[in-house]
Amino acid sequence: MACYTANWDPLGEEAFYRKFELYSMAWNLKEDLRDCLVAAAPYGGPIALLKNNLRKEKSPGSRPLLEIYSASGVPLASVLWKSGQVVQLGWTASEDLLCIQEDGTVLIYNLFCEFKRHFSMGNEVLQNHVREAKVFHTEYGTGVAILTGAHRFSLTTNIDNLKLRRMPEVPGLQKLPSCWAVLSQDRVTIILLAVGQDLYLLDNTSCSVVTPPGISPHAGAYVQMAVSFNYCHLALFTDTGSIWMGTSSLKEKLGEFSCDFRAPPRQMVWCTRPRSKQRAVVVAWDRRLLVAGNSKECIQFVLDEDSYLVPELDGVRIFSRTTHEFLHEIPEASEEIFKIASMAPGALLLEAQREYEKESQKADEYLREIKDQNLLSEAARQCIEAAGYEHEPETQKSLLRAASFGKCFLDKFSPESFVRTCRDLRVLNAIRDYQIGIPLTFAQYKQLTIEVLLDRLVLRRLYPLAIKICEYLRLSEFQGVSRILAHWACYKVQQKDKSDEEVAHAVNQKLGDTPGISYSEIAARAYDCGRTELAIKLLEYEPRSGEQVPLLLKMKKSQLALNKAIESGDTDLVYTVVLHLKNELNRGTFFMTLQKQPVALSLYRQFCKHQELETLKDLYNQDDDHQELGNFHVHSSYSSEKRIEGRVAALQNAVDEYYKAKNEFAAKATEDQIKLLRMQRRLQDDLDKPYVDYSLHDTVYGLVLDGNHKRAEQLYREFRIPDKRFWWLKIGALAEREDWEEMEKFSKSKKSPIGYLPFVEICMKHHNRHEAKKYAARVTPEQRVKAHILVGELDQAADAAIEHKNENEMNLVLSKCTAATDSSVGEKINRAKAQILKK
Amino acid sequence: MESLAESRDRRCHVTGRAWRGMAAHLSSGRVNLTALREAGRRELREFLDKCAGSKAIVWDEYLTGPFGLIAQYSLLKEHEVEKMFTLKAGRLPPADVKNIIFFVRPRLELMDIIAENVLSEDRVRSPLRDFHILFVPRRSLLCEQRLKDQGVLGSFIHREQYSLDLIPFDGDLLSMESESAFKECYLESDQTSLYHAAKGLMTLQALYGTIPQIFGKGDCARHVANMMIRMKREFPGGQNSIFPVFDTLLLLDRNVDLLSPLATQLTYEGLIDEIYGIQNTYVKLPPEKFAPKKQGEGGKDLPTEPKKLQLNSAEELYAEIRDKNFNAVGSVLSKKAKIISAAFEERHHAKTVGEIKQFVSQLPHMQAARSSLANHTSIAELIKDITTSEDFFDNLTVEQEFMSGIDTDKVNNYTEDCIAQKHPLIKILRLVCLQSVCNSGLKQKVLDHYKREILQTYGYEHILTLNNLEKAGLLKLQTSSRNNYPTIRKTMRLWMDDVNEQNPNDISYVYSGYAPLSVRLAQLLARPGWRSIEEVLKMLPGPHFEERQQLPTGLQKKRQQGENRVTLVFFLGGVTYAEIAALRFLSQMEDGGTEYVIATTKLINGTNWIKSLMEKLEPAPF
């Protein structure tokens, strides 16, 4: 700890830089890096090497070998390169490898050297060949820029939405530019290129010559250029060893450095930190590394072997055959705390905590000093922040311990930043582990976000770690664990060496009913890999039928789809499958299928009822459902047949079906209806009045009303109308006809089956009290009171009630009495009631 | 067509007025159903805002009533709805709007009309208008396929669904207002409405928490419970973290209790529905009894238009009397009349300025109470004219005889006489079905006699209606020699001789003697539990079951002493107002321990229920 600042190098007055080892590389590389095409993804991403690429002899034994390693040099995958000559490798934002071939074809591989797809950069590129290429990242995604043998540039800003742009010609360009870079300004992608001492800017339409402000006229020809990570800054290296640093808009100069080396550097990259005032570039030659910034001084390192620079958001990674290092500017908080003889609150707090552990009273002195200046919370904040910048867990711990110690003496210090930093560091330490090999810094991690980090772990198939992190950070299952499990399962189904059962079981074992898991997505993936059986097995676990059914239909498993649709209860889904089946199968098989699925069958019947009546009949026929066939014919007799003959024929069909259905009643009733229709037709012809389609009751009523008693009688006998109803019917019609004579005759034709009270009622209904009274006399004793009341003979009613000694009846009469006119009747009843009471 | 739009505008304005402060009645119950209504409104607003610019809505006419309970015209207007039309074939009426939105149920025949609308639109003018479809309650692949076949699917920019499953009718009442639900489920084996019911229950649970216990009786109930459990698994994001409001869900098939809807309801609200029909909480009444209050206003034409009133618990007096037996309503009304006139008398005693001020401040409330009283007095008079008629009495007597088990096995004289006098067919069907249900089916001879009488009197075309009633089990042949109804009646105490209509002590007051079987099932479930009636449950159709939905420990309820349980009773296939009244009676019982919220596929009465099962057969015109 004492020599903590040992690897700090000052750059001018203001800033310190340090370089420290991330990993010693595990890759046992035999070749020199300079003999390979190299690409390393930012954010601690993977490294791709293409070996033997430049050997001219194309014997099969010496085919190039594409290898992919983690940042710690752990091999992830390798594959023999069998395609064309590769000019450039590069990584996309989603960590896919782009291999740009000489013919302009770009092949995309995943982290595991599995081919994903390819695209072409266009005919022009094909003809003139790729001379140089660059992969770049903007807000649009990952882009590719090509310099062709015809000295023309072509680019696309997003390889996932391929739109090729051919940049305008640079006038008079006869040879390849000495160096060039892609810039992104205000959402426009442009190319900056240097030809000797001239700089050109190429945008979509034009080519313009530019001059960096404040550059010495004797600076010489440009040999190297570097654009910062965020496209804000530009550095230019000339053959006089001068480095110009400025904004990439070329409007402002930030600094200049003149170095002793004039050879074109192998690489030059920016090394800055977000929100830092310091600007510095790192320049690498074969054996030398130089950090140059605002100061006249520079920092120099010797490189023992070939090294490769990877610019990062907040520094530069440098890897070689044996090591992988990180070079960055010391952040402010760390500087405050660790700078020698620092009196910053953080430094004092760290010291106080150390003394406290030694049980020395100096702890109190330091603490008092911070507290006197009222800077304790600032001290804690510094320690927490500085902990984030450290790679060594031990240093992280001591800083966090100091923060925690300081917190004890603070009342209102929100624990949130402390807790969050602890958690984040835990995650970072886990992924920086050499087995995993993602050396993210705190700042990179924050920029990348946890979601993307999880995606990257998933891409590396580090499912258990990803899940542990989700659980540790308590991410919701939906966006955390479930998503990762689903990815795992999608990967699992592609493992061809395992049987369908094994895979399905393994997937279900792990995923269970975890909410948010889409088994159908996994199944779709399995289907895409040609594993239909596995897809079906996986779909079994999918709870959402809405998801199951379309996929099953797509896989032509309609029968299964039908089962699933029915299980879901979603009738719309069932309809969809049924209609699908209808088109897919021949009619016979279709019907047979429905037979086995009553739910689907009844829904299809509903459909037919509204849409295809004839099919409905076929369905019933198929089922031998004679009852429904009968109903069907009855239906069509009414709705589709216009002529009597047609209707009768339809009804005759119905009769046959009803008999087959052993529904005697319906068959007889229908036969009667046929008979009635025929009779009505005759009546209509004879009497020139409409009778057809009246009910039997109405027909007879109509006949009586017209005085056709004979015909009415005939129907009454023919259809065996019950006496009672016939009597009701006839007196109703007679009363309406006011044929009182006929009614009386009828009443005497035989003993009324309905008694005589209805006669009284019907007469009164037609306001014929005189006639009513005739019948009132004939009613049975039980009904007499009611009859008398009806005709308004309250006195007689009272007598009858008293005779019956029926209190209810008496009350009824009493309720009809009005004081003015019927007082005597009232009294009579009251007397009688009193008498009953006495008994 | 323009005039139609105008009339629709007017209608909406009128109802809009009535809605001011409407949500009040929804929050009055134990469960605040305003949240459900709010969720519905929010969803509607979101959809409307997706279609930027002025809009015209083309309505599937059936939807306007239920929609009215969710959103008034003013809400639509705020979101730039300028015109409303009724969906019909042919060309759309002209309207200078940017968007045409179809609000429709997912039905194929409606799709054909929409297609016609859209196709004829393109022919007459340049395609300036955007089309959208809002399916209520659910998008349908089938319908979209039909639109595709018609070549118009691409014309629609937004095709969405509006999950209007359970519509809040009152503080304790939800209905899907799905008219044909019973017919579809029990006659046609089409369980679409059950799927919607399950979806509705999921929405309800999303708002009010997972219901830990589910009980049910009947095949449809079982199906709905299965779908709920299934849907819960489908629910993304896992556990619902809302503290459960409902303790229990009871799912009941209507065909477990076919009897209750057949009997004449005798509560005030039930009778209003029986006689005048309540639709989406509104009732239309003959205007004669409602004389205009201020003379000269409105002129002579006022009495010709039916009086339209909204009936819900927002009206204090109605809330008090709606569930009473009609025979107990009169005394309440006269008591109220006295209180109100006494209150108005107060003004003579008001002397100080303060007193006058206080009186004046109460005046609006008192005036509202007085007009409410006047309305209900008029309604009560209208109803009384009918309930005191001889025919109503005779009919009721027969119903009660059947329900108490008297002479259910032979042809009934009264029914026969009614047929002979050609009383309304539905009345006859209700009586015959009631008898059949109370006798576990009729003997062949009796059944055939009734059927023959009906066909001869009302026409042969009703043979299909009779067939439907038989399929639904309302009318049936007695198959086993045993009549189960008496056992059920006795065990479940369905018939109470000593009914107290004025101060009821049992739910049987709602039918003046008959205790609705469905509500008895709910009551017995709460106490002492269904285990006590295992035997009877077996006699009723369909399985009975219990399911538990696991709650995370944090959401498990610790019941306070004396705190009531809340049970949601869902009637699959419809519920009557009398049954609702009976459940409300149980909620209010002091030692009941359970409060009920009621949900249903449709609010029904015997008449509209039977009507929904009838087959309309009309001879083709010559």
Tab-separated table of N, CA, C and O in Angstrom, chain B residues 94-162:
chain	number	residue	atom	x	y	z
B	94	PRO	N	-71.979	11.120	-44.880
B	94	PRO	CA	-70.864	12.060	-44.998
B	94	PRO	C	-70.520	12.660	-43.641
B	94	PRO	O	-71.403	12.903	-42.814
B	95	ALA	N	-69.267	12.823	-43.412
B	95	ALA	CA	-68.826	13.471	-42.179
B	95	ALA	C	-67.428	14.005	-42.453
B	95	ALA	O	-66.584	13.292	-42.987
B	96	ASP	N	-67.227	15.238	-42.093
B	96	ASP	CA	-65.950	15.863	-42.403
B	96	ASP	C	-64.967	15.584	-41.271
B	96	ASP	O	-64.659	16.450	-40.467
B	97	VAL	N	-64.517	14.329	-41.204
B	97	VAL	CA	-63.611	13.955	-40.117
B	97	VAL	C	-62.424	13.193	-40.705
B	97	VAL	O	-62.495	12.672	-41.807
B	98	LYS	N	-61.370	13.139	-39.912
B	98	LYS	CA	-60.165	12.483	-40.397
B	98	LYS	C	-60.235	10.974	-40.175
B	98	LYS	O	-59.697	10.203	-40.936
B	99	ASN	N	-60.890	10.573	-39.108
B	99	ASN	CA	-60.910	9.149	-38.743
B	99	ASN	C	-62.322	8.602	-38.664
B	99	ASN	O	-63.217	9.273	-38.130
B	100	ILE	N	-62.476	7.412	-39.176
B	100	ILE	CA	-63.730	6.687	-38.973
B	100	ILE	C	-63.386	5.473	-38.120
B	100	ILE	O	-62.536	4.662	-38.492
B	101	ILE	N	-64.038	5.368	-36.976
B	101	ILE	CA	-63.733	4.254	-36.083
B	101	ILE	C	-64.971	3.384	-35.918
B	101	ILE	O	-66.041	3.888	-35.561
B	102	PHE	N	-64.814	2.116	-36.180
B	102	PHE	CA	-65.922	1.190	-35.978
B	102	PHE	C	-65.802	0.574	-34.587
B	102	PHE	O	-64.769	-0.005	-34.260
B	103	PHE	N	-66.835	0.719	-33.789
B	103	PHE	CA	-66.884	0.061	-32.478
B	103	PHE	C	-67.813	-1.137	-32.638
B	103	PHE	O	-69.025	-0.941	-32.770
B	104	VAL	N	-67.256	-2.325	-32.664
B	104	VAL	CA	-68.097	-3.485	-32.967
B	104	VAL	C	-67.778	-4.708	-32.102
B	104	VAL	O	-66.674	-4.842	-31.592
B	105	ARG	N	-68.772	-5.563	-31.986
B	105	ARG	CA	-68.525	-6.893	-31.425
B	105	ARG	C	-67.906	-7.742	-32.534
B	105	ARG	O	-68.192	-7.503	-33.711
B	106	PRO	N	-67.079	-8.689	-32.187
B	106	PRO	CA	-66.433	-9.488	-33.243
B	106	PRO	C	-67.410	-10.480	-33.862
B	106	PRO	O	-67.436	-11.639	-33.482
B	107	ARG	N	-68.221	-10.033	-34.795
B	107	ARG	CA	-69.175	-10.940	-35.422
B	107	ARG	C	-69.041	-10.857	-36.928
B	107	ARG	O	-68.908	-9.765	-37.489
B	108	LEU	N	-69.118	-12.010	-37.554
B	108	LEU	CA	-68.871	-12.051	-38.984
B	108	LEU	C	-69.846	-11.182	-39.757
B	108	LEU	O	-69.463	-10.470	-40.682
B	109	GLU	N	-71.132	-11.217	-39.350
B	109	GLU	CA	-72.102	-10.455	-40.136
B	109	GLU	C	-71.798	-8.958	-40.058
B	109	GLU	O	-72.007	-8.218	-41.021
B	110	LEU	N	-71.242	-8.528	-38.919
B	110	LEU	CA	-70.884	-7.115	-38.802
B	110	LEU	C	-69.674	-6.787	-39.678
B	110	LEU	O	-69.575	-5.689	-40.230
B	111	MET	N	-68.769	-7.759	-39.812
B	111	MET	CA	-67.599	-7.535	-40.651
B	111	MET	C	-68.022	-7.285	-42.101
B	111	MET	O	-67.455	-6.453	-42.790
B	112	ASP	N	-69.057	-8.044	-42.531
B	112	ASP	CA	-69.520	-7.867	-43.903
B	112	ASP	C	-70.051	-6.449	-44.107
B	112	ASP	O	-69.816	-5.829	-45.139
B	113	ILE	N	-70.746	-5.954	-43.097
B	113	ILE	CA	-71.288	-4.591	-43.215
B	113	ILE	C	-70.152	-3.576	-43.266
B	113	ILE	O	-70.143	-2.659	-44.088
B	114	ILE	N	-69.177	-3.784	-42.385
B	114	ILE	CA	-68.040	-2.858	-42.354
B	114	ILE	C	-67.337	-2.858	-43.710
B	114	ILE	O	-67.018	-1.806	-44.259
B	115	ALA	N	-67.147	-4.062	-44.245
B	115	ALA	CA	-66.470	-4.165	-45.528
B	115	ALA	C	-67.245	-3.382	-46.587
B	115	ALA	O	-66.661	-2.646	-47.387
B	116	GLU	N	-68.542	-3.528	-46.556
B	116	GLU	CA	-69.376	-2.809	-47.523
B	116	GLU	C	-69.202	-1.300	-47.350
B	116	GLU	O	-69.037	-0.556	-48.313
B	117	ASN	N	-69.237	-0.853	-46.100
B	117	ASN	CA	-69.020	0.563	-45.788
B	117	ASN	C	-67.720	1.062	-46.392
B	117	ASN	O	-67.666	2.099	-47.041
B	118	VAL	N	-66.674	0.290	-46.130
B	118	VAL	CA	-65.350	0.734	-46.544
B	118	VAL	C	-65.216	0.725	-48.059
B	118	VAL	O	-64.711	1.676	-48.655
B	119	LEU	N	-65.735	-0.334	-48.682
B	119	LEU	CA	-65.589	-0.440	-50.126
B	119	LEU	C	-66.360	0.661	-50.851
B	119	LEU	O	-65.866	1.262	-51.797
B	120	SER	N	-67.559	0.948	-50.393
B	120	SER	CA	-68.337	1.965	-51.087
B	120	SER	C	-67.747	3.346	-50.811
B	120	SER	O	-67.916	4.270	-51.594
B	121	GLU	N	-67.047	3.469	-49.723
B	121	GLU	CA	-66.385	4.726	-49.398
B	121	GLU	C	-65.346	5.077	-50.457
B	121	GLU	O	-65.308	6.182	-50.952
B	122	ASP	N	-64.554	4.090	-50.797
B	122	ASP	CA	-63.456	4.357	-51.701
B	122	ASP	C	-63.950	4.799	-53.076
B	122	ASP	O	-63.289	5.545	-53.767
B	123	ARG	N	-65.104	4.295	-53.435
B	123	ARG	CA	-65.587	4.577	-54.768
B	123	ARG	C	-66.036	6.026	-54.920
B	123	ARG	O	-65.911	6.616	-55.957
B	124	VAL	N	-66.577	6.596	-53.843
B	124	VAL	CA	-67.195	7.905	-54.012
B	124	VAL	C	-66.258	9.080	-53.763
B	124	VAL	O	-66.472	10.158	-54.255
B	125	ARG	N	-65.247	8.897	-53.024
B	125	ARG	CA	-64.387	10.051	-52.768
B	125	ARG	C	-62.939	9.627	-52.638
B	125	ARG	O	-62.628	8.464	-52.446
B	126	SER	N	-62.082	10.603	-52.736
B	126	SER	CA	-60.673	10.282	-52.598
B	126	SER	C	-60.412	9.794	-51.173
B	126	SER	O	-61.055	10.249	-50.238
B	127	PRO	N	-59.502	8.830	-51.012
B	127	PRO	CA	-59.314	8.211	-49.695
B	127	PRO	C	-58.617	9.146	-48.707
B	127	PRO	O	-57.424	9.067	-48.506
B	128	LEU	N	-59.408	10.015	-48.125
B	128	LEU	CA	-58.824	10.954	-47.170
B	128	LEU	C	-59.001	10.505	-45.733
B	128	LEU	O	-58.348	10.988	-44.847
B	129	ARG	N	-59.936	9.575	-45.548
B	129	ARG	CA	-60.256	9.238	-44.158
B	129	ARG	C	-59.539	7.959	-43.735
B	129	ARG	O	-59.419	7.018	-44.504
B	130	ASP	N	-59.102	7.969	-42.504
B	130	ASP	CA	-58.460	6.776	-41.954
B	130	ASP	C	-59.511	5.908	-41.273
B	130	ASP	O	-60.374	6.428	-40.572
B	131	PHE	N	-59.376	4.593	-41.472
B	131	PHE	CA	-60.315	3.684	-40.823
B	131	PHE	C	-59.644	2.946	-39.673
B	131	PHE	O	-58.457	2.618	-39.733
B	132	HIS	N	-60.427	2.707	-38.636
B	132	HIS	CA	-59.925	1.934	-37.507
B	132	HIS	C	-61.046	1.035	-37.015
B	132	HIS	O	-62.218	1.332	-37.221
B	133	ILE	N	-60.648	-0.030	-36.346
B	133	ILE	CA	-61.661	-0.894	-35.730
B	133	ILE	C	-61.321	-1.092	-34.267
B	133	ILE	O	-60.165	-1.342	-33.914
B	134	LEU	N	-62.329	-0.957	-33.451
B	134	LEU	CA	-62.167	-1.315	-32.046
B	134	LEU	C	-63.102	-2.487	-31.783
B	134	LEU	O	-64.322	-2.347	-31.848
B	135	PHE	N	-62.508	-3.636	-31.515
B	135	PHE	CA	-63.322	-4.816	-31.229
B	135	PHE	C	-63.679	-4.839	-29.741
B	135	PHE	O	-62.813	-4.626	-28.896
B	136	VAL	N	-64.924	-5.110	-29.452
B	136	VAL	CA	-65.360	-5.176	-28.072
B	136	VAL	C	-65.968	-6.542	-27.831
B	136	VAL	O	-66.916	-6.885	-28.537
B	137	PRO	N	-65.553	-7.337	-26.915
B	137	PRO	CA	-64.447	-7.073	-26.017
B	137	PRO	C	-63.115	-7.648	-26.521
B	137	PRO	O	-62.139	-7.524	-25.799
B	138	ARG	N	-63.073	-8.294	-27.681
B	138	ARG	CA	-61.846	-8.988	-28.015
B	138	ARG	C	-61.632	-8.991	-29.524
B	138	ARG	O	-62.566	-9.148	-30.294
B	139	ARG	N	-60.379	-8.837	-29.903
B	139	ARG	CA	-60.027	-8.979	-31.306
B	139	ARG	C	-60.277	-10.403	-31.739
B	139	ARG	O	-60.166	-11.308	-30.936
B	140	SER	N	-60.569	-10.584	-32.976
B	140	SER	CA	-60.856	-11.933	-33.421
B	140	SER	C	-60.140	-12.208	-34.739
B	140	SER	O	-60.271	-11.456	-35.694
B	141	LEU	N	-59.372	-13.279	-34.708
B	141	LEU	CA	-58.670	-13.697	-35.921
B	141	LEU	C	-59.676	-14.019	-37.010
B	141	LEU	O	-59.487	-13.708	-38.175
B	142	LEU	N	-60.762	-14.638	-36.565
B	142	LEU	CA	-61.797	-15.044	-37.505
B	142	LEU	C	-62.338	-13.832	-38.249
B	142	LEU	O	-62.474	-13.840	-39.470
B	143	CYS	N	-62.630	-12.775	-37.493
B	143	CYS	CA	-63.187	-11.571	-38.110
B	143	CYS	C	-62.157	-10.898	-38.999
B	143	CYS	O	-62.486	-10.393	-40.074
B	144	GLU	N	-60.921	-10.879	-38.561
B	144	GLU	CA	-59.898	-10.231	-39.370
B	144	GLU	C	-59.690	-11.004	-40.670
B	144	GLU	O	-59.459	-10.417	-41.718
B	145	GLN	N	-59.819	-12.326	-40.559
B	145	GLN	CA	-59.713	-13.141	-41.772
B	145	GLN	C	-60.837	-12.769	-42.737
B	145	GLN	O	-60.615	-12.634	-43.941
B	146	ARG	N	-62.008	-12.563	-42.178
B	146	ARG	CA	-63.141	-12.217	-43.025
B	146	ARG	C	-62.903	-10.864	-43.705
B	146	ARG	O	-63.125	-10.703	-44.899
B	147	LEU	N	-62.389	-9.915	-42.947
B	147	LEU	CA	-62.075	-8.605	-43.535
B	147	LEU	C	-61.020	-8.759	-44.634
B	147	LEU	O	-61.064	-8.093	-45.653
B	148	LYS	N	-60.105	-9.663	-44.375
B	148	LYS	CA	-59.051	-9.904	-45.352
B	148	LYS	C	-59.654	-10.498	-46.632
B	148	LYS	O	-59.345	-10.057	-47.732
B	149	ASP	N	-60.547	-11.489	-46.440
B	149	ASP	CA	-61.200	-12.101	-47.597
B	149	ASP	C	-61.968	-11.063	-48.399
B	149	ASP	O	-62.093	-11.158	-49.616
B	150	GLN	N	-62.509	-10.096	-47.698
B	150	GLN	CA	-63.276	-9.055	-48.370
B	150	GLN	C	-62.358	-7.991	-48.969
B	150	GLN	O	-62.822	-7.028	-49.576
B	151	GLY	N	-61.065	-8.137	-48.694
B	151	GLY	CA	-60.099	-7.218	-49.286
B	151	GLY	C	-60.025	-5.863	-48.628
B	151	GLY	O	-59.581	-4.897	-49.234
B	152	VAL	N	-60.447	-5.759	-47.379
B	152	VAL	CA	-60.414	-4.438	-46.750
B	152	VAL	C	-59.529	-4.380	-45.507
B	152	VAL	O	-59.394	-3.324	-44.898
B	153	LEU	N	-58.951	-5.522	-45.144
B	153	LEU	CA	-58.197	-5.549	-43.881
B	153	LEU	C	-57.112	-4.472	-43.865
B	153	LEU	O	-56.890	-3.800	-42.867
B	154	GLY	N	-56.464	-4.296	-45.021
B	154	GLY	CA	-55.379	-3.323	-45.096
B	154	GLY	C	-55.844	-1.881	-44.932
B	154	GLY	O	-55.030	-0.998	-44.711
B	155	SER	N	-57.140	-1.664	-45.058
B	155	SER	CA	-57.643	-0.299	-44.950
B	155	SER	C	-57.632	0.224	-43.529
B	155	SER	O	-57.812	1.417	-43.306
B	156	PHE	N	-57.464	-0.679	-42.578
B	156	PHE	CA	-57.571	-0.240	-41.190
B	156	PHE	C	-56.201	0.019	-40.598
B	156	PHE	O	-55.322	-0.837	-40.639
B	157	ILE	N	-56.056	1.198	-40.053
B	157	ILE	CA	-54.761	1.558	-39.499
B	157	ILE	C	-54.602	0.936	-38.110
B	157	ILE	O	-53.622	0.286	-37.814
B	158	HIS	N	-55.602	1.143	-37.293
B	158	HIS	CA	-55.538	0.519	-35.972
B	158	HIS	C	-56.631	-0.537	-35.867
B	158	HIS	O	-57.794	-0.251	-36.134
B	159	ARG	N	-56.230	-1.740	-35.491
B	159	ARG	CA	-57.214	-2.775	-35.169
B	159	ARG	C	-56.922	-3.198	-33.749
B	159	ARG	O	-55.924	-3.825	-33.465
B	160	GLU	N	-57.792	-2.793	-32.839
B	160	GLU	CA	-57.483	-3.077	-31.443
B	160	GLU	C	-58.692	-3.668	-30.755
B	160	GLU	O	-59.773	-3.771	-31.314
B	161	GLN	N	-58.471	-4.029	-29.510
B	161	GLN	CA	-59.601	-4.548	-28.749
B	161	GLN	C	-59.813	-3.700	-27.516
B	161	GLN	O	-58.895	-3.096	-26.981
B	162	TYR	N	-61.055	-3.656	-27.107
B	162	TYR	CA	-61.402	-2.932	-25.899
B	162	TYR	C	-62.043	-3.948	-24.966
B	162	TYR	O	-63.157	-4.393	-25.198
